[in-house]
Short mmCIF file of C-alpha atoms in Angstrom, two decimals:
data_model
loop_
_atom_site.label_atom_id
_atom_site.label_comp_id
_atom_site.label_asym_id
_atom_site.label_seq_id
_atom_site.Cartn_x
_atom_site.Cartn_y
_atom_site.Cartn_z
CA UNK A 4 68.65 59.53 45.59
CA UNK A 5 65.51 59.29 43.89
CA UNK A 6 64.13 61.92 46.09
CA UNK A 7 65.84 64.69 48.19
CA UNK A 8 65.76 67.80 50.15
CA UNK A 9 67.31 70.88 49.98
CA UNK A 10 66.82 73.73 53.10
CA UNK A 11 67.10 76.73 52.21
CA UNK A 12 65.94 78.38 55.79
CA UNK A 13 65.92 78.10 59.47
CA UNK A 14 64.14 79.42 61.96
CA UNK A 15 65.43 77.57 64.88
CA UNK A 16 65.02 73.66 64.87
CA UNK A 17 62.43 74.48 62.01
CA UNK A 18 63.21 74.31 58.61
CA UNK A 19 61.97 74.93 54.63
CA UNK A 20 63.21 73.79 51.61
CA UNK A 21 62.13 71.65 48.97
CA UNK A 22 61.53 68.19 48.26
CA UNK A 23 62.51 66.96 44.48
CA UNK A 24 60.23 64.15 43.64
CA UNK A 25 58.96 62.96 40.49
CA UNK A 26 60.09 65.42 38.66
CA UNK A 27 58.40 68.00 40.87
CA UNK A 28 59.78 70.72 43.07
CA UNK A 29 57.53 70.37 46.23
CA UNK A 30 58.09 73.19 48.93
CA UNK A 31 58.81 72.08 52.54
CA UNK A 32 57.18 71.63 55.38
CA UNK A 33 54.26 70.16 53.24
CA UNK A 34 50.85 68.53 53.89
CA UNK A 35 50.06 64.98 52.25
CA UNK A 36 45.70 64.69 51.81
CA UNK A 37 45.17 60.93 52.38
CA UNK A 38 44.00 58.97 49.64
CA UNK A 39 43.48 55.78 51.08
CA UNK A 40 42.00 53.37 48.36
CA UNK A 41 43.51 55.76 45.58
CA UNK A 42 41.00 58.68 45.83
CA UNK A 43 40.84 61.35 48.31
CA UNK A 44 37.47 61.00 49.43
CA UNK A 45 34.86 63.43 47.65
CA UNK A 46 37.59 65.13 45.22
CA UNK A 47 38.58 64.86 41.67
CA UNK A 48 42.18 64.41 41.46
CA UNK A 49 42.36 67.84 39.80
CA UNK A 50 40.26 69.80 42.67
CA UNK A 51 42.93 68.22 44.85
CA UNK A 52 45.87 69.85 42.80
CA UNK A 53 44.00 73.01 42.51
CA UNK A 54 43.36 73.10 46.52
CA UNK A 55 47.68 73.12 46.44
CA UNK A 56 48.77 69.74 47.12
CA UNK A 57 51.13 67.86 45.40
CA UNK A 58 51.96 65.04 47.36
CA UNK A 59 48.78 62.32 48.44
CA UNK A 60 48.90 59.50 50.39
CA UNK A 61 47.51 55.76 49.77
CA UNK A 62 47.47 52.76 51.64
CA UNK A 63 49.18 49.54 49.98
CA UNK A 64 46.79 47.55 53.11
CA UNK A 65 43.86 48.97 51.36
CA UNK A 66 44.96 48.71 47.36
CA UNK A 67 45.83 44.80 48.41
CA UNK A 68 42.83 44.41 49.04
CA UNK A 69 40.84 45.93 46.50
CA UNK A 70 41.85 46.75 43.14
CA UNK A 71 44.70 44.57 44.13
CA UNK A 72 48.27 44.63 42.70
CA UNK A 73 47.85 42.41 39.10
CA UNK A 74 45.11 45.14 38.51
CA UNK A 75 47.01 47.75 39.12
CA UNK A 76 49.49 46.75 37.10
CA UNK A 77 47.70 45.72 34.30
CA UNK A 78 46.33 49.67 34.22
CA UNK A 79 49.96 51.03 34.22
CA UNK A 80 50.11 51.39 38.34
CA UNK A 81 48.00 54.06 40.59
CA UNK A 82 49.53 57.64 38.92
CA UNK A 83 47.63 56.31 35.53
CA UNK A 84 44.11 54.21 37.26
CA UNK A 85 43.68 57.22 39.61
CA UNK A 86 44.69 59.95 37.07
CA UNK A 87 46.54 61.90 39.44
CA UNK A 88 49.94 63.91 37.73
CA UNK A 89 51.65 64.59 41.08
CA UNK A 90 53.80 62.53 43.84
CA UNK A 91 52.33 59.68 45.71
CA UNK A 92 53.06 58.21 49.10
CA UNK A 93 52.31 54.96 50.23
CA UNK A 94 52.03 54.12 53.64
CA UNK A 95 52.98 49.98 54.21
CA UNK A 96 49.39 48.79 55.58
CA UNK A 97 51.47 48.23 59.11
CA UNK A 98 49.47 50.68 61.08
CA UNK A 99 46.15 49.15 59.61
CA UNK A 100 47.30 45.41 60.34
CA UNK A 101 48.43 46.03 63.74
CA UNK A 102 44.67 47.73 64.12
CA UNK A 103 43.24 44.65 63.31
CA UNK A 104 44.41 43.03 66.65
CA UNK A 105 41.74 39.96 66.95
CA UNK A 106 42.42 38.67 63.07
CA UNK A 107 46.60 39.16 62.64
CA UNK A 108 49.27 36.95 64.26
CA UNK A 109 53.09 38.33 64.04
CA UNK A 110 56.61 36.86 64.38
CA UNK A 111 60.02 37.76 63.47
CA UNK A 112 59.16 37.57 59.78
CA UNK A 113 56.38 39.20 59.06
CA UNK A 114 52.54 39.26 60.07
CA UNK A 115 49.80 36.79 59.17
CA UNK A 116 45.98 38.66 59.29
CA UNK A 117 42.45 37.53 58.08
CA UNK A 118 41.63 39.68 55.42
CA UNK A 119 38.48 41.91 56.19
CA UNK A 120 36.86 41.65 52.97
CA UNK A 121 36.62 37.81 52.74
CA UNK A 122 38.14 36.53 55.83
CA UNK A 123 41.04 34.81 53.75
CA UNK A 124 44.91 34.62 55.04
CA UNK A 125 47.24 37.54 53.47
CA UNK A 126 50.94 37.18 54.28
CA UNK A 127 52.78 40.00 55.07
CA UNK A 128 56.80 40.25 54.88
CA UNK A 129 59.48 43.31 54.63
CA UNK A 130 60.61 42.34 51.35
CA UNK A 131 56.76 41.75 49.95
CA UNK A 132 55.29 44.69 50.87
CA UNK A 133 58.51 46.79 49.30
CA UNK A 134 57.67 44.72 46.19
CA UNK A 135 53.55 45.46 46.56
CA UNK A 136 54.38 49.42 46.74
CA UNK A 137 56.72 49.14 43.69
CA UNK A 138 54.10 47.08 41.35
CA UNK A 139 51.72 49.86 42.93
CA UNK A 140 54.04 52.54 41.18
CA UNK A 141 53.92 54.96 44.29
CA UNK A 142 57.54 57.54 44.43
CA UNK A 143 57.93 57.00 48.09
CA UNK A 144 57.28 53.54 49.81
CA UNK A 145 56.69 53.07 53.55
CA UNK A 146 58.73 49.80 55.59
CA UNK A 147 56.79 47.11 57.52
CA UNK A 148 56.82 48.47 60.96
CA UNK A 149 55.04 47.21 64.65
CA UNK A 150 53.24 50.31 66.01
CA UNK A 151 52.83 49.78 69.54
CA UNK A 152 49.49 51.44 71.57
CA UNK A 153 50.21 54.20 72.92
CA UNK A 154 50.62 53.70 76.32
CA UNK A 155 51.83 49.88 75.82
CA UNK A 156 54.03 47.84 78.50
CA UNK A 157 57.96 48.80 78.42
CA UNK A 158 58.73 45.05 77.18
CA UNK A 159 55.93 45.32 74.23
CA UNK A 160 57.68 48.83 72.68
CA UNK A 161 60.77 47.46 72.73
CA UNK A 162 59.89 44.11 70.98
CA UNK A 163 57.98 46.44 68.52
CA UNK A 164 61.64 48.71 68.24
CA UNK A 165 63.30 45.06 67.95
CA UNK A 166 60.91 43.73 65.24
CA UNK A 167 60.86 46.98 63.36
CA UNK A 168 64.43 47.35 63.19
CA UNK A 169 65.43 43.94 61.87
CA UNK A 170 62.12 44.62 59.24
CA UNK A 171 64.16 47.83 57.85
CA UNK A 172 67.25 45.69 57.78
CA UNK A 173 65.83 43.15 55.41
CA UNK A 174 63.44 45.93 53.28
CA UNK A 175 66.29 47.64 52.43
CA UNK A 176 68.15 44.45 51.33
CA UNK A 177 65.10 43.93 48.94
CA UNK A 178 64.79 44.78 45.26
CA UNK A 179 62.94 48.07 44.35
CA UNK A 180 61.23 49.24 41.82
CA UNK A 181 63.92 51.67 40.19
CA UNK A 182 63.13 55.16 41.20
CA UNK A 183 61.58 54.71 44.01
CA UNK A 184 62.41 55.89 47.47
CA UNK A 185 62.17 54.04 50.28
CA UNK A 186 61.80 55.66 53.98
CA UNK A 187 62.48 54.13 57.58
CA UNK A 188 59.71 54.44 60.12
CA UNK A 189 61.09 55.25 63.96
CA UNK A 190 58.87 53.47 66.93
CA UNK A 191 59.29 53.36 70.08
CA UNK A 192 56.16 54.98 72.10
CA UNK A 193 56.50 57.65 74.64
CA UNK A 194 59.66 56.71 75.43
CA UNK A 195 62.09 59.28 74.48
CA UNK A 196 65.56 57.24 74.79
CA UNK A 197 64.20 54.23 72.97
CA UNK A 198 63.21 56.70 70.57
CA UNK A 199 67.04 58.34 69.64
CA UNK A 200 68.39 54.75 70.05
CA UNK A 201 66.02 53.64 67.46
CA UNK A 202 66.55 56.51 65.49
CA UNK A 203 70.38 56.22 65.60
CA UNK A 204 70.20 52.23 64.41
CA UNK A 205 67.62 53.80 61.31
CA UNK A 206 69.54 56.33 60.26
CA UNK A 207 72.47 54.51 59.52
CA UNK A 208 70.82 52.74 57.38
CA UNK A 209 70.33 53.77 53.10
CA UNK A 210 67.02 55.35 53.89
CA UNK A 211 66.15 58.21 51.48
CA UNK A 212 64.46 59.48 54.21
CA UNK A 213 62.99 58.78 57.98
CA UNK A 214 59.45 59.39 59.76
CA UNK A 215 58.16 59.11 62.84
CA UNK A 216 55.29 56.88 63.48
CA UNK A 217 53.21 55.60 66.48
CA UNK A 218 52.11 58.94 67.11
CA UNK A 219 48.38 59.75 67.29
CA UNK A 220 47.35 56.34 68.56
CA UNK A 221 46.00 57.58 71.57
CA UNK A 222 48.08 59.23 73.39
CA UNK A 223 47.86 62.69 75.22
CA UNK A 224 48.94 65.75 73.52
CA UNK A 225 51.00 67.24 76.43
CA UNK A 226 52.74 63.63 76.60
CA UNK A 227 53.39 63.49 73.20
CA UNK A 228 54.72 67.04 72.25
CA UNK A 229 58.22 66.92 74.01
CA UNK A 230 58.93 63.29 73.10
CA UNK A 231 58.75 64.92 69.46
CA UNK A 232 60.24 68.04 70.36
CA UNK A 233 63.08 66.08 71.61
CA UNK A 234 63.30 63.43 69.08
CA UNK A 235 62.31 65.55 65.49
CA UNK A 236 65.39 67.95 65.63
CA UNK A 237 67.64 64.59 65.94
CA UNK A 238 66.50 63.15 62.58
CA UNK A 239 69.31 62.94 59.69
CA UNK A 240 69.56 67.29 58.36
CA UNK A 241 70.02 65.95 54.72
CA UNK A 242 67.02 63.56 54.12
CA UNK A 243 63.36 64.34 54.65
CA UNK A 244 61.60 63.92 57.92
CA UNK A 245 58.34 62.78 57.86
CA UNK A 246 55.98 62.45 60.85
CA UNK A 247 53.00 60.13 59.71
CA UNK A 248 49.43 60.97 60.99
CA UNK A 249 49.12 63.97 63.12
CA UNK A 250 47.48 67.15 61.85
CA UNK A 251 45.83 69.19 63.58
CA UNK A 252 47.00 73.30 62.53
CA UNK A 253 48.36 72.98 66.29
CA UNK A 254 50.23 69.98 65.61
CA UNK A 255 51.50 70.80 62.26
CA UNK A 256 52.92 74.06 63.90
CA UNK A 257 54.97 71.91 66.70
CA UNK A 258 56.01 69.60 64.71
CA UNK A 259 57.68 71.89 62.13
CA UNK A 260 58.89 74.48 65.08
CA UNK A 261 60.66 70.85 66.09
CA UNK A 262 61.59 70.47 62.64
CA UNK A 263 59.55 68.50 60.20
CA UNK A 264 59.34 68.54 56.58
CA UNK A 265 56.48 66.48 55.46
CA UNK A 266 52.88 65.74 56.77
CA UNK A 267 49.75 63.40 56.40
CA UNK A 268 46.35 62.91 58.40
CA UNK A 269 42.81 62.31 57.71
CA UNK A 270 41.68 65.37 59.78
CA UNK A 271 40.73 67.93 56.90
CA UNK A 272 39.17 65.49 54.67
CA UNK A 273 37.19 63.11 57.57
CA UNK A 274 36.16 66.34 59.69
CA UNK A 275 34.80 67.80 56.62
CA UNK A 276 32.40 64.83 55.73
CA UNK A 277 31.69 65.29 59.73
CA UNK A 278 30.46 68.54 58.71
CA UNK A 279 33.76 70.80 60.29
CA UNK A 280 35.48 73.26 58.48
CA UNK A 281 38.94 74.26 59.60
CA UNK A 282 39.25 78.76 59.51
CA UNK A 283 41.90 80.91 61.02
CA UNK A 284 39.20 81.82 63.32
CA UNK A 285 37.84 78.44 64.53
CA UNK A 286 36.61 74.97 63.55
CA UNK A 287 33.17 75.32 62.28
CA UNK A 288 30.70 73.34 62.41
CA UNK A 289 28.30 73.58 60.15
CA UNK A 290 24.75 72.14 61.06
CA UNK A 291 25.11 74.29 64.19
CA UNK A 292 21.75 76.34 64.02
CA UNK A 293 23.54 79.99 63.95
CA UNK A 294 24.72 78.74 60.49
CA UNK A 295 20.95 78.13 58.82
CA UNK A 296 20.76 82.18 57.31
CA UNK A 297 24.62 83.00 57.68
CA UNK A 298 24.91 84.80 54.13
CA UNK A 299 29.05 84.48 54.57
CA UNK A 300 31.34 81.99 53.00
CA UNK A 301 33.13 79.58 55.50
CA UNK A 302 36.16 81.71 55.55
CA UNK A 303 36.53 85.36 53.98
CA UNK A 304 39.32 85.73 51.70
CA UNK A 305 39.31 82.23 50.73
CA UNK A 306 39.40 81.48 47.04
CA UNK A 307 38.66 77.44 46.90
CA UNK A 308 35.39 75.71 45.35
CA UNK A 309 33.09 76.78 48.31
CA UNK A 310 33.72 80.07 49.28
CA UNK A 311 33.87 81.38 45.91
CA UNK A 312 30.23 80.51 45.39
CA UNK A 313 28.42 79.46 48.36
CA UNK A 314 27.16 80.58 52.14
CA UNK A 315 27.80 79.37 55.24
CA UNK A 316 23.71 78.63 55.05
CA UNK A 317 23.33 77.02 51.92
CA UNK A 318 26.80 74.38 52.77
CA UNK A 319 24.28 73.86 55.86
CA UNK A 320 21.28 73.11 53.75
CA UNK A 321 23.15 70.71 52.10
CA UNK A 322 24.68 68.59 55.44
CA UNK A 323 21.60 68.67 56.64
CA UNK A 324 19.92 67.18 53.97
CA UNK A 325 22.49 64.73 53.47
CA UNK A 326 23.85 66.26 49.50
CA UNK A 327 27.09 64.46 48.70
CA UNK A 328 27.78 68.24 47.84
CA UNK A 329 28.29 69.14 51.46
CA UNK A 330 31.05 67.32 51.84
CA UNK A 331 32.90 67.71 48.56
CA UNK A 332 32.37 71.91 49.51
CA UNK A 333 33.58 71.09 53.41
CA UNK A 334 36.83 68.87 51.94
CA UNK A 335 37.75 71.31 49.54
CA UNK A 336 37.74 74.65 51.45
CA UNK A 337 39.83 71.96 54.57
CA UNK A 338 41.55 71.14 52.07
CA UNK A 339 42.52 74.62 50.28
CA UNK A 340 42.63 75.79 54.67
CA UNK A 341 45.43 73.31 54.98
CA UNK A 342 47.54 74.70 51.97
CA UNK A 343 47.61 77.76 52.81
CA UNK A 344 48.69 77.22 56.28
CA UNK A 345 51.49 74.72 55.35
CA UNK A 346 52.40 78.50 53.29
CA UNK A 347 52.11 80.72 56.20
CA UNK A 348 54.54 78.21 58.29
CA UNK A 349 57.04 77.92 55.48
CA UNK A 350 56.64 82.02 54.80
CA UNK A 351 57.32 81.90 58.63
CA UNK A 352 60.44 79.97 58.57
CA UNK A 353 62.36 81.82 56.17
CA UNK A 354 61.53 85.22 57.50
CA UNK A 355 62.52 83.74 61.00
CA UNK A 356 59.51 84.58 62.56
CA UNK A 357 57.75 80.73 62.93
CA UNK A 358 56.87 81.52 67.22
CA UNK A 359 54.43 84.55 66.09
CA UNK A 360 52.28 82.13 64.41
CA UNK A 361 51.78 80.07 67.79
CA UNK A 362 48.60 81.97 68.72
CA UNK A 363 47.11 81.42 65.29
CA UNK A 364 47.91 77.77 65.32
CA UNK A 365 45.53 77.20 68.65
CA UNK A 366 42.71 79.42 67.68
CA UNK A 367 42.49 77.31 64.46
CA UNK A 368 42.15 73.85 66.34
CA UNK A 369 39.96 75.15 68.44
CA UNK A 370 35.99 75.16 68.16
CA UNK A 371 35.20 79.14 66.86
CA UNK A 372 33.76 80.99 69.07
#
């Protein structure tokens, strides 16, 4: 396998390890920043390694688009053109053409969508966009899958389970960029038996590893926690389980008590151009006026770009005035935040003591006080 996972604890259904990619030793559970169009938004690619992640995210959707692939290729693929040395993840563009529901048409085969740069056709198919993340370069490519709203008719989840399944079948029937992994996506809504069934008809398929999408789409928390609770600990033990964009401390500590290994979401990067900081104590949010003269850094004790340096006050000044500063401070302390708590729930695991974390986890998705 081009990548793999080894556990070395348990705590439960919850587990850490680490994931052997490009060369890297990556420990497990881990958090993926989102670098959509090849950059995570406000950061250097070396603030982002120095913050403590080692996996990103891009979108293949969004690098279609714009550099597109001959580009890419032509600069030695997205490691070199972004300048990034560690691991990247690319997510297929499904959950962004599905989004688009007014300009894409699908069938059996692939989907058809206006493109929303210049309004011209773009094709779609399994086997194209496992070709598109391979000229891209990225270590772990995403299938084509249908992700279904939330709380979507019976009859349209299961057509998406139907059209997603026989999409895996012919991605993993088509050539690959050598070294690269390839992971299954599992659909199927709310519905907890379509779920297993669909993850059953995945995982006996050559996936180096499986995720769970179709989550954070609009459903309701309560609804959504035991459908993953009862789904997660089902996932293949000896390849990595990924659950694509959830990510809030809360969720990252149910999904890894239900035993996930890897992570992505936009939260800590788009809430911190939004003006939030994530703390152990609290969301903060910063142009709130008890902020305007607070001397203190956003979080005591943390060592990233803007607490080393700066108040509480002066990151305020600068939201409030609009500085592209603010938000390169707010993504890198979110940033550095979500690091360090993807440590505490691995520390957690392997001293077998993951539940005493569960009060944490709430007061740090919650508004501080």
């Amino acid at each position: 396998m081009s990548v793999r996972i080894e556990i070395e604890a348990r705590c439960g259904d919850a587990r850490a390890g680490t994931l052997f990619v490009r060369g890297l030793r990556v420990p497990t559970p881990l958090f993926m920043p989102v670098g959509t169009c090849g950059t995570v938004k406000a950061m250097a690619p070396g603030e982002v390694w120095d913050d403590g992640s080692r996996v990103i995210l891009a979108n293949t959707f969004h690098l279609l688009q714009r550099p597109g692939l001959e580009v890419l290729e032509r600069l030695g693929g997205l490691h070199r053109f972004m300048g990034w040395d560690g691991a990247i993840l690319t997510d297929s563009g499904g959950y962004q053409v599905f989004s688009l529901a007014a300009r894409r048409e699908v069938d059996d085969d692939g989907v058809s969508f206006a493109s929303p740069l210049d309004g011209s056709r773009v094709r779609l198919t399994p086997a194209f966009v496992v070709e598109a993340q391979g000229r891209i370069g990225s270590d772990i490519a995403m299938v084509l899958d249908v992700c279904p709203p939330a709380e979507a008719p019976a009859e349209v989840v299961e057509e998406a389970v139907r059209r997603t399944t026989r999409w895996a079948r012919e991605a993993v029937r088509a050539p690959r960029r050598e070294g690269q992994a390839l992971f299954g996506i599992v659909q199927g809504a709310l519905d907890v038996g379509l779920r297993c069934s669909h993850l059953e008809e995945l995982a006996a398929l050559p996936f180096d590893g499986l995720a769970l999408g179709g989550f954070s789409v609009g459903e309701p928390p309560p609804r959504r926690a035991p459908v993953l609770a009862a789904v997660a600990p089902r996932m293949p033990a000896d390849r990595p389980r990924y659950l694509m964009g959830l990510g809030t401390p809360g969720d990252l500590f149910d999904a890894v008590r239900a035993g996930i290994d890897m992570f992505d979401c936009v939260l800590p990067t788009r809430n911190a151009r939004n003006g939030q900081a994530f703390t152990a104590a609290g969301r903060i949010t910063i142009k709130q006026a008890r902020y305007r003269e607070d001397p203190a850094p956003l979080e005591e004790g943390c060592g990233c770009l803007a607490c080393r340096r700066f108040s509480r006050a002066y990151v305020r000044h600068l939201y409030a005035c609009g500085e592209i500063l603010a938000a390169r401070l707010l993504t890198a302390h979110n940033l550095a935040f979500y690091a360090r708590w993807m440590s505490k729930l691995r520390a957690a695991v392997h001293a077998g003591t993951l539940d005493t974390l569960e009060g944490e986890a709430r007061t740090a998705t919650a508004p501080a006080t």
